[in-house]
Amino acid sequence: MAAKDKPNKLAFLSMPAPASYVAGLGRGASGFTTRSDIGPAREGPSAEAIAEAQARRGEEPDIDPEQFQDPDNEYGLFAGTTYEADDEEADRIYELVDKNMDARRRARREARENEELAKHRAERPKIQQQFADLKRGLAVVTDEEWENIPEVGNLTRKKRKRDERSFVVSDSVIVGDRARTEYETSLDSRQQATGGFETPAENGTITNFAEMSQARDKILSLKLDQVSGTATSTGLQTAIDPKGYLTSLDSVVLKTDAEIGDIKRARMLFDSLVKSNPKHAPGWIAAARLEEHAGRMVAARKMIKQGCEQCPKNEDVWLEAARLHNNDDAKVILANAVQHVGQSVKIWLAAADLEHDVKAKKRVLRKAIEHIPNSVRLWKETVNLESSAVDARILLSRAVEVIPQSVELWLALARLETPDKAKAVLNKARKAVPTSHEIWIAAGRLLEQEAYATEKPAEQRDKELAAVDKTIEAGVRELRRHQVLLTREQWLKEAERCENEGAIRTCEAIIKATIAMDVEEEDRFDTWTGDAEAAEAKGNIGAARAILAYALRVFPDKKSLWRKAADLEKAHGTKESLNAILERAVHHCPQAEVLWLMWAKEKWMAGDVPAAREVLERAFVANSESEQIWLAAVKLEAENGERDVARELLVRARTVADTERIWMKSAVFERQQGQLSTALETLATAIKKYPKFAKLYMIQGQIHQQQGDLAAARASYAAGIKACPKDVNLWILASRLEEADGKSIKARALLDKARLANPGSDVLWAEAVGVEERSGGAAQAKTVLARGLQECPSSGLLWSMAIWAEPRPTRKARSADALRKAGNDPWVLCSVARLLWGERKIEKARHWFERAVAANENPSDTWGDIWAWWLKFERQHGTAEQQEEVIKKAIAAEPRYGPTWQPIAKDLANTRKSTQEILELVANALH
């Protein structure tokens, strides 16, 4: 019974464990990892293998319905796969997609967050915001109120404990303070025995401070005398230059502690270098230069002397030693150097440079030649010292015997010889050095020099010049035979060098013999054209002319090539050469109208009108239906007063050529002669034949307007607009007609229609702005201008108007905007030049005017108004030469356009005026 009543101590083993029980936690055995936690040591079968086995047994795989619910849980779908590069790329792409989606929602999310933050701040404002109104109220507090504000006290109503510590004052402080205000009124016994305040030394002597001061001054004076070079104590006195003394003081380099430390470290390094490798010459040189830099010349010379002893076969050490010594010592040093390195050219040249007498120099150099007879430099220096050509020739003869491979010596000898002997010298040189192209070029230049040496018949000179071509051709062949292959670029550089030195024919011969080298047949035209342009850009006109001449022999039917040759002669040649090239051009290209017209114009500009007529007659034979030639003939006759002949030519032209431009010129001619009715009849006929030619309607409307028949003019413009709605000038003329009739509203309506028919036309917007300005609506004009800039943001014309529409202080900023938007537009550049003109920046304004007229690639497309502004500027600030230069450039450019230029140029009163006269009139009209 007793055993049954005893409790079972092991009953807890069969009881369930508490919910928070962790096995081993009480004895600190928690945290162990067992095989059951991490799985077996070997990897089990994959998911695919398990599925395959279940399929064989007929079992259905266990599918977890929740395994595909979480998109980030890859256990179910990709449990047995490997994470590869493709998976990484896919994850990166999805991450980018998430970022893009987040960026789309960011604006709304941030707006929502800002709204919530504002709501939170409104409900729970900061303390600073709560007292903001009170802070603003402090601004009205007066000084008296500030003074009456009580000081902040202790408002806590708590008694503060005072610091009541005390310190004991020492007796010395008390005694000293007591004796501070006392006075001694008696002498002690020692003072009474020695006579008051006279204090004797122990040996009975008395210190004399006056003598000590005098001795100090004397020592200081002696030191100053030593520094200045005056020894007064010895009775010797040397004169000293105060200025030179101060200059020498200026030359003293004061080194900082850091520099001195660097010098010491460098000295240690170089000392170690020369001790470890005493045969290393650069180390001795560097060590000597270090001492020189430190100002220790004696140490530097001693160092380089040791270097010469250690490295006697190195020329640089001897040269450095000579440099560090004076002239006389340097001669001795170089004499010793010659004993060790007698084959050094630098040593001998340095020794010759030390001599100041020419005879001594010659003696040194000739001695050097005895030691080094194969040095070209020594021979050249020796020859240069000779003042007599005979002696120089003798030396060079000996030099080429000793050094037959030196091309320089052969060429120098040939230059000193007579022409006949020079030929023999060059022949010997050619045999001695068959691979030198300089000798062949020198031979060609010698032949050219002989050809122009004396007055000779033209045939004989041409024959001798032909020998130059043959010589260069033979030279090129011989060089190829000896495997010397120079490139085209090298030969062209040699040709340009010959031209720069005055050998034009040799330059042409080189180009003729080598220009076709290494060029494919299909690339010849482009390559040669580029070579000619490059040579012209460098200023080598002869080379460019020779290249074009060779190209024209290969391509005689290329009209563009003849045009380039003619332009080259017009810019850099003579009238005779230009006429010759144009005559050849029309012979090879008879169908090229532009060449005929250039030739006729040159004859006309030279004052030879019959010759110009003859050229045009020949042009008629080759181009009977050419519109340009017919009109050129009409202009020639009309300008020379042959109006009947011009009218007859126009009648024949309308019959033979029958083009719209000929009909227009016929009407213009009759209008200029005052035959308005004939002009209207001609225009009526022309409009029937060419109803789409807008200029016919313009001229018809202008004639009606000139006659005062505004209704007829309005009808002409309306018919033209109907037939040619894309022509901007017709719309503008119709608008100006309405404006002249006092109907500004109708003018605006016409321009609105024109802009609808021609969107993006800056000229129409500019005309609309002008209509508003002329009608007195400055504000409306600015509005229209702003709309125009919105539609045509890169229009230089509108930007120019915008610059001048601004008040003066803001024009510069507006011009900067115009330059950014319109770029290199001539109107913007001209406006900037005018702004600089107004600010008196003359040179800058002139530079910007030059940029403005050069903005167009085709000179004839430049605006005449810009040329007129430049001329007006030069009249005010330039010289007569600068004004003439502007006029000359304007005449060469032949401007045709401009808001002010065209009305003046087409005025009947200015019909026969030249470009210069029109330019003067436009410059006077500008304001």
PDB file of C-alpha atoms in Angstrom, residues 119-285:
ATOM      1  CA  LYS A 119      -3.867  68.823 -44.221  1.00  0.00           C
ATOM      2  CA  HIS A 120      -1.783  67.519 -41.305  1.00  0.00           C
ATOM      3  CA  ARG A 121       0.044  70.857 -40.984  1.00  0.00           C
ATOM      4  CA  ALA A 122      -3.282  72.686 -41.017  1.00  0.00           C
ATOM      5  CA  GLU A 123      -4.642  70.487 -38.205  1.00  0.00           C
ATOM      6  CA  ARG A 124      -1.433  70.438 -36.150  1.00  0.00           C
ATOM      7  CA  PRO A 125       0.674  73.509 -36.996  1.00  0.00           C
ATOM      8  CA  LYS A 126       4.202  73.967 -35.707  1.00  0.00           C
ATOM      9  CA  ILE A 127       4.901  76.254 -32.764  1.00  0.00           C
ATOM     10  CA  GLN A 128       6.834  78.534 -35.111  1.00  0.00           C
ATOM     11  CA  GLN A 129       3.723  78.955 -37.256  1.00  0.00           C
ATOM     12  CA  GLN A 130       1.544  79.543 -34.200  1.00  0.00           C
ATOM     13  CA  PHE A 131       3.688  82.481 -33.115  1.00  0.00           C
ATOM     14  CA  ALA A 132       4.237  83.872 -36.642  1.00  0.00           C
ATOM     15  CA  ASP A 133       1.574  86.582 -36.240  1.00  0.00           C
ATOM     16  CA  LEU A 134       3.023  87.584 -32.876  1.00  0.00           C
ATOM     17  CA  LYS A 135       6.491  87.865 -34.414  1.00  0.00           C
ATOM     18  CA  ARG A 136       5.164  90.095 -37.166  1.00  0.00           C
ATOM     19  CA  GLY A 137       3.496  92.222 -34.459  1.00  0.00           C
ATOM     20  CA  LEU A 138       6.918  92.894 -32.907  1.00  0.00           C
ATOM     21  CA  ALA A 139       7.715  95.163 -35.849  1.00  0.00           C
ATOM     22  CA  VAL A 140       5.512  97.939 -34.433  1.00  0.00           C
ATOM     23  CA  VAL A 141       7.026  97.868 -30.919  1.00  0.00           C
ATOM     24  CA  THR A 142       8.737 101.207 -30.133  1.00  0.00           C
ATOM     25  CA  ASP A 143      12.113 101.692 -28.455  1.00  0.00           C
ATOM     26  CA  GLU A 144      10.485 102.898 -25.235  1.00  0.00           C
ATOM     27  CA  GLU A 145       8.337  99.774 -25.039  1.00  0.00           C
ATOM     28  CA  TRP A 146      11.479  97.653 -25.568  1.00  0.00           C
ATOM     29  CA  GLU A 147      13.174  99.484 -22.677  1.00  0.00           C
ATOM     30  CA  ASN A 148      10.164  98.955 -20.395  1.00  0.00           C
ATOM     31  CA  ILE A 149      10.166  95.193 -20.874  1.00  0.00           C
ATOM     32  CA  PRO A 150      11.314  93.743 -17.511  1.00  0.00           C
ATOM     33  CA  GLU A 151      14.334  91.477 -17.299  1.00  0.00           C
ATOM     34  CA  VAL A 152      13.683  87.770 -17.132  1.00  0.00           C
ATOM     35  CA  GLY A 153      13.947  86.650 -13.530  1.00  0.00           C
ATOM     36  CA  ASN A 154      13.633  83.455 -11.597  1.00  0.00           C
ATOM     37  CA  LEU A 155       9.951  82.581 -11.929  1.00  0.00           C
ATOM     38  CA  THR A 156      10.218  79.085 -10.485  1.00  0.00           C
ATOM     39  CA  ARG A 157       9.841  80.444  -6.908  1.00  0.00           C
ATOM     40  CA  LYS A 158      12.686  78.209  -5.794  1.00  0.00           C
ATOM     41  CA  LYS A 159      15.580  79.513  -3.735  1.00  0.00           C
ATOM     42  CA  ARG A 160      18.893  78.959  -5.448  1.00  0.00           C
ATOM     43  CA  LYS A 161      21.781  77.774  -3.350  1.00  0.00           C
ATOM     44  CA  ARG A 162      24.531  80.359  -3.305  1.00  0.00           C
ATOM     45  CA  ASP A 163      28.173  79.450  -3.548  1.00  0.00           C
ATOM     46  CA  GLU A 164      29.576  80.639  -0.173  1.00  0.00           C
ATOM     47  CA  ARG A 165      33.051  79.058  -0.405  1.00  0.00           C
ATOM     48  CA  SER A 166      35.992  81.065   1.089  1.00  0.00           C
ATOM     49  CA  PHE A 167      39.778  80.857   0.699  1.00  0.00           C
ATOM     50  CA  VAL A 168      42.650  81.765   3.066  1.00  0.00           C
ATOM     51  CA  VAL A 169      45.002  84.467   1.729  1.00  0.00           C
ATOM     52  CA  SER A 170      48.694  83.624   2.116  1.00  0.00           C
ATOM     53  CA  ASP A 171      51.010  85.771   4.257  1.00  0.00           C
ATOM     54  CA  SER A 172      53.245  86.681   1.323  1.00  0.00           C
ATOM     55  CA  VAL A 173      50.351  88.321  -0.468  1.00  0.00           C
ATOM     56  CA  ILE A 174      49.433  90.316   2.611  1.00  0.00           C
ATOM     57  CA  VAL A 175      53.047  91.435   3.262  1.00  0.00           C
ATOM     58  CA  GLY A 176      53.587  92.336  -0.360  1.00  0.00           C
ATOM     59  CA  ASP A 177      50.423  94.357  -0.506  1.00  0.00           C
ATOM     60  CA  ARG A 178      51.439  96.195   2.634  1.00  0.00           C
ATOM     61  CA  ALA A 179      54.913  97.071   1.329  1.00  0.00           C
ATOM     62  CA  ARG A 180      53.626  98.159  -2.072  1.00  0.00           C
ATOM     63  CA  THR A 181      52.844 101.746  -0.960  1.00  0.00           C
ATOM     64  CA  GLU A 182      55.922 102.256   1.295  1.00  0.00           C
ATOM     65  CA  TYR A 183      58.951 104.433   0.421  1.00  0.00           C
ATOM     66  CA  GLU A 184      62.622 103.955   1.497  1.00  0.00           C
ATOM     67  CA  THR A 185      64.001 107.173   3.010  1.00  0.00           C
ATOM     68  CA  SER A 186      67.458 105.963   4.207  1.00  0.00           C
ATOM     69  CA  LEU A 187      70.530 104.102   2.898  1.00  0.00           C
ATOM     70  CA  ASP A 188      71.672 100.846   4.281  1.00  0.00           C
ATOM     71  CA  SER A 189      75.128 100.382   5.748  1.00  0.00           C
ATOM     72  CA  ARG A 190      76.677  99.000   2.524  1.00  0.00           C
ATOM     73  CA  GLN A 191      75.394 101.858   0.449  1.00  0.00           C
ATOM     74  CA  GLN A 192      76.762 104.329   2.983  1.00  0.00           C
ATOM     75  CA  ALA A 193      80.195 102.626   2.968  1.00  0.00           C
ATOM     76  CA  THR A 194      80.638 102.631  -0.833  1.00  0.00           C
ATOM     77  CA  GLY A 195      79.376 106.073  -1.536  1.00  0.00           C
ATOM     78  CA  GLY A 196      75.716 105.743  -2.283  1.00  0.00           C
ATOM     79  CA  PHE A 197      74.552 103.888  -5.409  1.00  0.00           C
ATOM     80  CA  GLU A 198      78.055 103.255  -6.945  1.00  0.00           C
ATOM     81  CA  THR A 199      78.298  99.476  -6.856  1.00  0.00           C
ATOM     82  CA  PRO A 200      81.902  98.259  -7.183  1.00  0.00           C
ATOM     83  CA  ALA A 201      82.866  95.021  -8.987  1.00  0.00           C
ATOM     84  CA  GLU A 202      84.674  92.315  -7.126  1.00  0.00           C
ATOM     85  CA  ASN A 203      88.095  93.263  -8.679  1.00  0.00           C
ATOM     86  CA  GLY A 204      87.603  96.957  -8.126  1.00  0.00           C
ATOM     87  CA  THR A 205      86.913  97.961 -11.780  1.00  0.00           C
ATOM     88  CA  ILE A 206      83.926 100.029 -12.852  1.00  0.00           C
ATOM     89  CA  THR A 207      81.691  99.043 -15.867  1.00  0.00           C
ATOM     90  CA  ASN A 208      81.616 101.795 -18.504  1.00  0.00           C
ATOM     91  CA  PHE A 209      78.429 101.375 -20.588  1.00  0.00           C
ATOM     92  CA  ALA A 210      79.349 104.244 -22.973  1.00  0.00           C
ATOM     93  CA  GLU A 211      82.499 102.433 -24.082  1.00  0.00           C
ATOM     94  CA  MET A 212      80.517  99.232 -24.576  1.00  0.00           C
ATOM     95  CA  SER A 213      78.085 101.056 -26.894  1.00  0.00           C
ATOM     96  CA  GLN A 214      80.982 102.592 -28.881  1.00  0.00           C
ATOM     97  CA  ALA A 215      82.609  99.158 -29.299  1.00  0.00           C
ATOM     98  CA  ARG A 216      79.341  97.671 -30.507  1.00  0.00           C
ATOM     99  CA  ASP A 217      78.976 100.462 -33.115  1.00  0.00           C
ATOM    100  CA  LYS A 218      82.556  99.927 -34.283  1.00  0.00           C
ATOM    101  CA  ILE A 219      82.039  96.179 -34.821  1.00  0.00           C
ATOM    102  CA  LEU A 220      78.845  96.831 -36.742  1.00  0.00           C
ATOM    103  CA  SER A 221      80.644  99.406 -38.934  1.00  0.00           C
ATOM    104  CA  LEU A 222      83.426  96.927 -39.723  1.00  0.00           C
ATOM    105  CA  LYS A 223      80.918  94.280 -40.778  1.00  0.00           C
ATOM    106  CA  LEU A 224      79.067  96.725 -43.025  1.00  0.00           C
ATOM    107  CA  ASP A 225      82.364  97.818 -44.592  1.00  0.00           C
ATOM    108  CA  GLN A 226      83.229  94.208 -45.345  1.00  0.00           C
ATOM    109  CA  VAL A 227      79.893  93.681 -47.024  1.00  0.00           C
ATOM    110  CA  SER A 228      80.123  96.880 -49.103  1.00  0.00           C
ATOM    111  CA  GLY A 229      83.772  96.358 -50.051  1.00  0.00           C
ATOM    112  CA  THR A 230      85.133  99.423 -48.202  1.00  0.00           C
ATOM    113  CA  ALA A 231      87.847  98.742 -45.623  1.00  0.00           C
ATOM    114  CA  THR A 232      88.229 101.961 -43.662  1.00  0.00           C
ATOM    115  CA  SER A 233      90.291 100.448 -40.882  1.00  0.00           C
ATOM    116  CA  THR A 234      93.170  99.531 -43.218  1.00  0.00           C
ATOM    117  CA  GLY A 235      93.127 102.839 -45.022  1.00  0.00           C
ATOM    118  CA  LEU A 236      92.272 101.150 -48.319  1.00  0.00           C
ATOM    119  CA  GLN A 237      89.067 102.176 -50.027  1.00  0.00           C
ATOM    120  CA  THR A 238      87.691 100.633 -53.237  1.00  0.00           C
ATOM    121  CA  ALA A 239      85.113 102.317 -55.457  1.00  0.00           C
ATOM    122  CA  ILE A 240      81.749 100.574 -55.523  1.00  0.00           C
ATOM    123  CA  ASP A 241      78.882 101.014 -57.941  1.00  0.00           C
ATOM    124  CA  PRO A 242      75.678 101.444 -55.905  1.00  0.00           C
ATOM    125  CA  LYS A 243      73.436 100.427 -58.809  1.00  0.00           C
ATOM    126  CA  GLY A 244      75.510  97.372 -59.581  1.00  0.00           C
ATOM    127  CA  TYR A 245      75.587  96.439 -55.929  1.00  0.00           C
ATOM    128  CA  LEU A 246      71.794  96.650 -55.721  1.00  0.00           C
ATOM    129  CA  THR A 247      71.488  94.632 -58.937  1.00  0.00           C
ATOM    130  CA  SER A 248      73.716  91.935 -57.474  1.00  0.00           C
ATOM    131  CA  LEU A 249      71.544  91.900 -54.384  1.00  0.00           C
ATOM    132  CA  ASP A 250      68.467  91.436 -56.575  1.00  0.00           C
ATOM    133  CA  SER A 251      70.109  88.454 -58.261  1.00  0.00           C
ATOM    134  CA  VAL A 252      70.579  86.680 -54.952  1.00  0.00           C
ATOM    135  CA  VAL A 253      68.014  83.910 -54.739  1.00  0.00           C
ATOM    136  CA  LEU A 254      66.531  83.514 -51.291  1.00  0.00           C
ATOM    137  CA  LYS A 255      65.752  79.887 -50.704  1.00  0.00           C
ATOM    138  CA  THR A 256      63.123  78.735 -48.303  1.00  0.00           C
ATOM    139  CA  ASP A 257      63.685  76.040 -45.704  1.00  0.00           C
ATOM    140  CA  ALA A 258      61.758  73.580 -47.868  1.00  0.00           C
ATOM    141  CA  GLU A 259      63.989  74.278 -50.880  1.00  0.00           C
ATOM    142  CA  ILE A 260      67.132  73.938 -48.779  1.00  0.00           C
ATOM    143  CA  GLY A 261      65.838  70.636 -47.482  1.00  0.00           C
ATOM    144  CA  ASP A 262      65.103  69.445 -51.013  1.00  0.00           C
ATOM    145  CA  ILE A 263      68.603  70.442 -52.123  1.00  0.00           C
ATOM    146  CA  LYS A 264      70.149  68.522 -49.235  1.00  0.00           C
ATOM    147  CA  ARG A 265      68.145  65.414 -50.036  1.00  0.00           C
ATOM    148  CA  ALA A 266      68.985  65.690 -53.745  1.00  0.00           C
ATOM    149  CA  ARG A 267      72.668  66.166 -52.872  1.00  0.00           C
ATOM    150  CA  MET A 268      72.587  62.970 -50.831  1.00  0.00           C
ATOM    151  CA  LEU A 269      70.915  61.073 -53.664  1.00  0.00           C
ATOM    152  CA  PHE A 270      73.371  62.292 -56.308  1.00  0.00           C
ATOM    153  CA  ASP A 271      76.289  61.622 -54.000  1.00  0.00           C
ATOM    154  CA  SER A 272      75.070  58.062 -53.578  1.00  0.00           C
ATOM    155  CA  LEU A 273      74.559  57.795 -57.346  1.00  0.00           C
ATOM    156  CA  VAL A 274      78.050  58.896 -58.360  1.00  0.00           C
ATOM    157  CA  LYS A 275      79.652  56.731 -55.650  1.00  0.00           C
ATOM    158  CA  SER A 276      77.710  53.638 -56.620  1.00  0.00           C
ATOM    159  CA  ASN A 277      78.150  54.166 -60.368  1.00  0.00           C
ATOM    160  CA  PRO A 278      81.057  56.541 -61.005  1.00  0.00           C
ATOM    161  CA  LYS A 279      81.036  55.824 -64.747  1.00  0.00           C
ATOM    162  CA  HIS A 280      77.508  57.197 -65.176  1.00  0.00           C
ATOM    163  CA  ALA A 281      78.018  60.600 -66.820  1.00  0.00           C
ATOM    164  CA  PRO A 282      74.449  61.972 -66.427  1.00  0.00           C
ATOM    165  CA  GLY A 283      74.790  61.529 -62.649  1.00  0.00           C
ATOM    166  CA  TRP A 284      77.890  63.767 -62.523  1.00  0.00           C
ATOM    167  CA  ILE A 285      76.173  66.363 -64.729  1.00  0.00           C
TER     168      ILE A 285
END
